[in-house]
Short mmCIF file of C-alpha atoms in Angstrom, two decimals:
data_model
loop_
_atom_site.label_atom_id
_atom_site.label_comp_id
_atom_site.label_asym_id
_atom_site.label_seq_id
_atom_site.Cartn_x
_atom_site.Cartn_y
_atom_site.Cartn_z
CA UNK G 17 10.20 -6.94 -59.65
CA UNK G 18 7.39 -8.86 -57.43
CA UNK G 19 8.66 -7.63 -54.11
CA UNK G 20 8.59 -3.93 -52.82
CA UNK G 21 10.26 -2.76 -49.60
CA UNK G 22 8.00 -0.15 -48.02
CA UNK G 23 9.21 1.01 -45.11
CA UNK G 24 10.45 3.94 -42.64
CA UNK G 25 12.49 1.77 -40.26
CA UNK G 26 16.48 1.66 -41.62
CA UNK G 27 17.15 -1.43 -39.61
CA UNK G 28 13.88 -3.27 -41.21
CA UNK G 29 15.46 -2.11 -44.37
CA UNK G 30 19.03 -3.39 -44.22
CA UNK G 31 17.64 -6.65 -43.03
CA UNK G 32 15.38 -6.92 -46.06
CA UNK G 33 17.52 -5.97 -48.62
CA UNK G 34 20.55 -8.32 -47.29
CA UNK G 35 17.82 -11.42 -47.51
CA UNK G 36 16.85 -10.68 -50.62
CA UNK G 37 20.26 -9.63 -52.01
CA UNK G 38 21.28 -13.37 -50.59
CA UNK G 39 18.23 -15.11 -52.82
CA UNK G 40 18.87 -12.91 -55.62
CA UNK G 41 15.29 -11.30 -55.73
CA UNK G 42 15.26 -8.06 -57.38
CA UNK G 43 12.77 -5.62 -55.29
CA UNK G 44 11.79 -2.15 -55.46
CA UNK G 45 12.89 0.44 -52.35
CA UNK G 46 10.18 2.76 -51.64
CA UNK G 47 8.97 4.81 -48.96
CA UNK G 48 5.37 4.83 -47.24
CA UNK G 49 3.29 6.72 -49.05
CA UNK G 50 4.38 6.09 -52.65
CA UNK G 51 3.10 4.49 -54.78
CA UNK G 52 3.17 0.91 -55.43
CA UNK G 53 4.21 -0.21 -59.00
CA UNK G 54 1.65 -2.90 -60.81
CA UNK G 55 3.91 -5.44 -61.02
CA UNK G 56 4.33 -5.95 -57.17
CA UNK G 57 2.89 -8.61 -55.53
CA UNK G 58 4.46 -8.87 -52.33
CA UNK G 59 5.17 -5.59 -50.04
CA UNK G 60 7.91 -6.05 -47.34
CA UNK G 61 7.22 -3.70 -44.45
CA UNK G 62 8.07 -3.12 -40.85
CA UNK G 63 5.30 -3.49 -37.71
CA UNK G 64 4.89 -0.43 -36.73
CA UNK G 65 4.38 0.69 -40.87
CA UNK G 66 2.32 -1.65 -41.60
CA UNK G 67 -0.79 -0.28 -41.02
CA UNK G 68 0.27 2.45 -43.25
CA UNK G 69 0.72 0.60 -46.45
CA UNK G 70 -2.16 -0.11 -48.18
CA UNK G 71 -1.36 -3.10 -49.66
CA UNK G 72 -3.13 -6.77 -49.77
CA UNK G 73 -0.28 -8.63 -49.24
CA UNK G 74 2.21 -7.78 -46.88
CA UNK G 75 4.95 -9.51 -44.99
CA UNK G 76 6.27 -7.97 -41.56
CA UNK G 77 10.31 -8.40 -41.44
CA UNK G 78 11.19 -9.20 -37.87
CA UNK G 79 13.99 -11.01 -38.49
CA UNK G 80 15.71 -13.33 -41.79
CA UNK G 81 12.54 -15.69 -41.17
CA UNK G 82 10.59 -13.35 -43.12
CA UNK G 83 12.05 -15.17 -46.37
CA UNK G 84 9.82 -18.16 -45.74
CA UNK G 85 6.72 -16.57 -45.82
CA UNK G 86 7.74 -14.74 -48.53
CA UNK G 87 8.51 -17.14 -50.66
CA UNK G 88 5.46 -18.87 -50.03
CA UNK G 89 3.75 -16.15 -50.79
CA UNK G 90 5.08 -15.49 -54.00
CA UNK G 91 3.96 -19.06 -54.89
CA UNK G 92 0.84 -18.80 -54.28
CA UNK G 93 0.72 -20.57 -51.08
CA UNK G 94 0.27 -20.28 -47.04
CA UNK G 95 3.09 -22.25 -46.56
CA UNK G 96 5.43 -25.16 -47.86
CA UNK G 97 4.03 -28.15 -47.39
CA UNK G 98 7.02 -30.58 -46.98
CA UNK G 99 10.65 -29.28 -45.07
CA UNK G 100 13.57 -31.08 -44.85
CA UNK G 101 16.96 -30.18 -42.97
CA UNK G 102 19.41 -32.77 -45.14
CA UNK G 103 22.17 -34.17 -43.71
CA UNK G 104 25.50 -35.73 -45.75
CA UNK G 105 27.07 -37.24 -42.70
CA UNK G 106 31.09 -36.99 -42.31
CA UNK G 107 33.99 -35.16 -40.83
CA UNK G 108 32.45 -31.72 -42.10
CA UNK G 109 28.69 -32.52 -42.97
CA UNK G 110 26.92 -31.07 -45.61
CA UNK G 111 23.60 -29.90 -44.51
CA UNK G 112 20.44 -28.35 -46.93
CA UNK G 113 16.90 -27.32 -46.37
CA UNK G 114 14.78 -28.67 -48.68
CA UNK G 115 11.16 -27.15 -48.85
CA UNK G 116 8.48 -28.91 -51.76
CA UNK G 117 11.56 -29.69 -53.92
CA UNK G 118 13.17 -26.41 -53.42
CA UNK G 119 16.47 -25.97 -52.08
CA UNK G 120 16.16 -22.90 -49.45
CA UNK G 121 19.58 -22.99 -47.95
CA UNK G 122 22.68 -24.93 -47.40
CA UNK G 123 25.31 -25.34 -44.84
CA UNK G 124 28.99 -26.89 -44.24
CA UNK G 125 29.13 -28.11 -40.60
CA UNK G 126 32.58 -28.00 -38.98
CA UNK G 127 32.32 -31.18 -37.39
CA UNK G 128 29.50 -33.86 -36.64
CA UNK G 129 28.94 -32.63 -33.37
CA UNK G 130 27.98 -28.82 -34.55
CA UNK G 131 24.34 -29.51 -34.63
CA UNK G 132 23.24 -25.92 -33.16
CA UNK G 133 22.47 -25.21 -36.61
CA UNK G 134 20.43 -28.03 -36.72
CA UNK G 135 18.09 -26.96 -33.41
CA UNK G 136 18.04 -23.50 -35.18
CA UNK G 137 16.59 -24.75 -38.49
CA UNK G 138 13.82 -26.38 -36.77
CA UNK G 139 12.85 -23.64 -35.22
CA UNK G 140 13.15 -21.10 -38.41
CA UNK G 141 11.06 -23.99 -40.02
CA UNK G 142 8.29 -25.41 -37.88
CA UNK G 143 7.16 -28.47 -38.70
CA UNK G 144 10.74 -29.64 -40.59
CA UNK G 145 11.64 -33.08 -40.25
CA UNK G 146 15.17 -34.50 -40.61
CA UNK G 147 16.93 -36.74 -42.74
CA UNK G 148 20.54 -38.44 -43.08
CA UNK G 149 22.05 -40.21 -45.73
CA UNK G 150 22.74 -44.16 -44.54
CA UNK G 151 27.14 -43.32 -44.89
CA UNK G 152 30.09 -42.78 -43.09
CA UNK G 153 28.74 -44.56 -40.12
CA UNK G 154 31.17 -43.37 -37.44
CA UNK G 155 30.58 -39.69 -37.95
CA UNK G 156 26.77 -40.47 -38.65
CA UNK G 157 26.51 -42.28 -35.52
CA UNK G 158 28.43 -39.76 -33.70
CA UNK G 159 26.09 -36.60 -35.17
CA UNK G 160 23.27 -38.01 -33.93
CA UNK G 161 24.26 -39.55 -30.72
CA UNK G 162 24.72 -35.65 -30.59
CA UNK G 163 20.93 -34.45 -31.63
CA UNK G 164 19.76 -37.11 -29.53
CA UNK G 165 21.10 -35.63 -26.19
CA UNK G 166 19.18 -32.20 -27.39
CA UNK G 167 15.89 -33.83 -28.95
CA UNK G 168 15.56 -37.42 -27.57
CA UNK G 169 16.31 -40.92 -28.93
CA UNK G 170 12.67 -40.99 -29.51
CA UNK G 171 12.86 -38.34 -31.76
CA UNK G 172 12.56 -39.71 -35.44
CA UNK G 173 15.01 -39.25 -37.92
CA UNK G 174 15.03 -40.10 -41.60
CA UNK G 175 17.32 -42.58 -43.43
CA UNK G 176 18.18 -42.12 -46.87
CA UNK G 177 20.37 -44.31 -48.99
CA UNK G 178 22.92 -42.11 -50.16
CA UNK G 179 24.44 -44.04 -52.70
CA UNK G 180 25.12 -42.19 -55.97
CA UNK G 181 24.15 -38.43 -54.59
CA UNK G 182 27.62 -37.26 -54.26
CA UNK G 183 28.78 -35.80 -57.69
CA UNK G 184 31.77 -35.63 -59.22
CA UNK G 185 33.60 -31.71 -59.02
CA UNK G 186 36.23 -30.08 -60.21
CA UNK G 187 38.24 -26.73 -59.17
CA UNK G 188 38.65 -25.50 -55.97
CA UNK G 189 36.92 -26.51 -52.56
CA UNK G 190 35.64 -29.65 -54.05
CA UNK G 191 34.72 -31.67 -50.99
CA UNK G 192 32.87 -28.89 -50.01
CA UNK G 193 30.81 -28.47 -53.24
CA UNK G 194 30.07 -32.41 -53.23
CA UNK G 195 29.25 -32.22 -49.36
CA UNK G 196 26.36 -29.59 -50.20
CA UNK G 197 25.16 -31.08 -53.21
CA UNK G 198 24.81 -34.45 -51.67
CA UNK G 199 23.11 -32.94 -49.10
CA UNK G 200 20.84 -31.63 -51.10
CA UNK G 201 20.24 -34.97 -53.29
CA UNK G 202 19.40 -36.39 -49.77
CA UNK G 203 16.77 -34.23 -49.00
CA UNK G 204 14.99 -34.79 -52.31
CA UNK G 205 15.51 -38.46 -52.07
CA UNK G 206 12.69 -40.88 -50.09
CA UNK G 207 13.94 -42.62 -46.81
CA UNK G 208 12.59 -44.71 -43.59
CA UNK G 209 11.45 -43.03 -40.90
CA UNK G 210 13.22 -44.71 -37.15
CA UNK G 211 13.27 -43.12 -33.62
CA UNK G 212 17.36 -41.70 -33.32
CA UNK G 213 17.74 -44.36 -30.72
CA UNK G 214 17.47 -47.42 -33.20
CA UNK G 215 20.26 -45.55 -35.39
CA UNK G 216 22.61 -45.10 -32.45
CA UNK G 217 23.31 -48.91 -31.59
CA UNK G 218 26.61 -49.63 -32.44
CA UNK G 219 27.49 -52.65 -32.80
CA UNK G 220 31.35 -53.72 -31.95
CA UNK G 221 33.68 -52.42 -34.22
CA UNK G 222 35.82 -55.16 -35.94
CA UNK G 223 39.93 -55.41 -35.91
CA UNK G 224 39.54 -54.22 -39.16
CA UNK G 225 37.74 -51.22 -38.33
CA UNK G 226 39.92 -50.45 -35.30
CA UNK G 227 43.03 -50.96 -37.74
CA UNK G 228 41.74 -48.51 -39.98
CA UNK G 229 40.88 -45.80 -37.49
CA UNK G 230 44.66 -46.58 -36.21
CA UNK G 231 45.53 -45.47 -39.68
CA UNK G 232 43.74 -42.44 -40.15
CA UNK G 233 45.03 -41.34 -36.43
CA UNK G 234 48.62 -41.59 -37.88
CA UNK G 235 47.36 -39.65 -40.90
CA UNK G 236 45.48 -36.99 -39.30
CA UNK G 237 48.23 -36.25 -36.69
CA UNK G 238 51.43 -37.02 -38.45
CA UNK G 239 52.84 -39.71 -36.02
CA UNK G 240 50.97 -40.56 -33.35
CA UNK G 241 48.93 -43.57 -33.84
CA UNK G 242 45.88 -43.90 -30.73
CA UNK G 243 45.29 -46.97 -28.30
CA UNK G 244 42.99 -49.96 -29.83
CA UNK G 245 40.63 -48.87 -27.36
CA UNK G 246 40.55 -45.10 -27.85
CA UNK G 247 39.74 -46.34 -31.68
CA UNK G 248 37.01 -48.58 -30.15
CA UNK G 249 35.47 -45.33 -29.03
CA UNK G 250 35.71 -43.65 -31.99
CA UNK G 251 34.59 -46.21 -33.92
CA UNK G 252 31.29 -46.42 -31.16
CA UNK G 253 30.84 -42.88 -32.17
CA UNK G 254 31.73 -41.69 -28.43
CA UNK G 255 34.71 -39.86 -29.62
CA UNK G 256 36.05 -38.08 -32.69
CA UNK G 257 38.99 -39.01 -34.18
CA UNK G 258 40.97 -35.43 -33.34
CA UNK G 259 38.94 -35.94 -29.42
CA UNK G 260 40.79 -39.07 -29.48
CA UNK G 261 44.42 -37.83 -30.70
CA UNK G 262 43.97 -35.33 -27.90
CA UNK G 263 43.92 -38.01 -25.39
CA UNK G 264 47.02 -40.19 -26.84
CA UNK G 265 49.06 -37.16 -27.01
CA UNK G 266 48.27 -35.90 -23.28
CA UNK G 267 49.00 -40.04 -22.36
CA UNK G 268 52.22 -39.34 -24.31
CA UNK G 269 53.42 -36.84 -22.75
#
């Protein structure tokens, strides 16, 4: 056990414990005062105890953030060197944090537009940059037409070629499992560096394309099939597919 939790505050506490719990790091629960086993490295405290450890390496929990300095810590360094929020673009994007090789967290995004997470990763990890595998173009183009209103189509964004990170998975919630993992493959996987705004010009969408987005309208909803030029928008990543059902089926009605 390299972590200790010395503290008097309950809600400092509970926070710690559930973080750790999460990353599976086995920690000792003591109170201030005791004393401090030799096999601790790290000693989790609150601000207003911290002065009353006597310990040379402390972390103050203020919030879950705490686990990134900790883990740093543990390895022997300030800080990761290298962060990257991984994206596997598509009608429920997988999403990982990827810090020196390390996978910190992952995510399953309800939709391409639910980038708050996004904004929030950056700012649990300063200094993070972003990357996005190079596939399913219309929900790509439409998650990032998305972070672009928020951060600017200046902002720059990392392209990855995708090919070959989503595995193969069996049992239960499998597009879920290849989703993450393929995120995850992304952010360990070079890329090019472009401004959002380069990645956001679509170009017109072909009859075949429109066709196909037809289809999946029919699919999706069970029998109504949407205009060619609601498909155009979906296609220019200005609409998702269920936005664009919506607006058939009010024109229906």
């Amino acid at each position: 056990m390299r972590v200790a939790i010395v503290t008097s505050d309950a809600r400092v506490y509970y926070l710690a414990t559930k973080v750790l719990k999460e990353y599976r790091i086995p920690f000792h629960s003591l109170r201030v005062g005791d004393k401090i086993p030799f096999d601790v490295e790290v000693v989790l405290t609150s601000e207003a105890d911290y002065d009353r450890v006597d310990f040379p390496v402390k972390v103050v929990v203020r919030n879950e953030n705490f686990i990134d300095e900790l883990l740093a810590k543990l390895e022997g360094r300030e800080r990761f060197k290298r962060v990257y929020i991984a994206i596997d673009p598509g009608e429920r994007p997988g999403l990982s944090v990827v810090a020196d090789n390390r996978v910190l967290e992952v995510h399953h995004l309800k939709s391409p537009r639910d980038v708050e997470i996004i904004l929030d990763l950056l700012e649990k990890y300063p200094g993070a940059k972003i990357k996005i595998g190079h596939g399913a173009k219309r929900q790509r183009v439409l998650m990032l037409k998305a972070l672009a209103d928020l951060l600017g189509y200046d902002y720059p964004i990392t392209v990855v070629n995708e090919s070959r990170t989503t595995p193969k998975v069996g049992g239960i919630d499998v597009s879920q499992v290849q989703d993450i993992v393929a995120a995850i493959n992304i952010g360990l996987r070079e890329g090019r560096e472009v401004p959002i705004g380069e990645l956001v010009e679509a170009k017109e969408p072909t009859k075949r394309e429109i066709d196909d987005i037809k289809r999946r309208s029919r699919e999706l909803s069970g029998n109504i099939t949407i205009s060619s030029k609601l498909a155009r928008e979906v296609a220019l990543g200005n609409l998702t597919l269920e936005e664009a059902i919506e607006k058939q089926r009010r024109r229906s009605r």
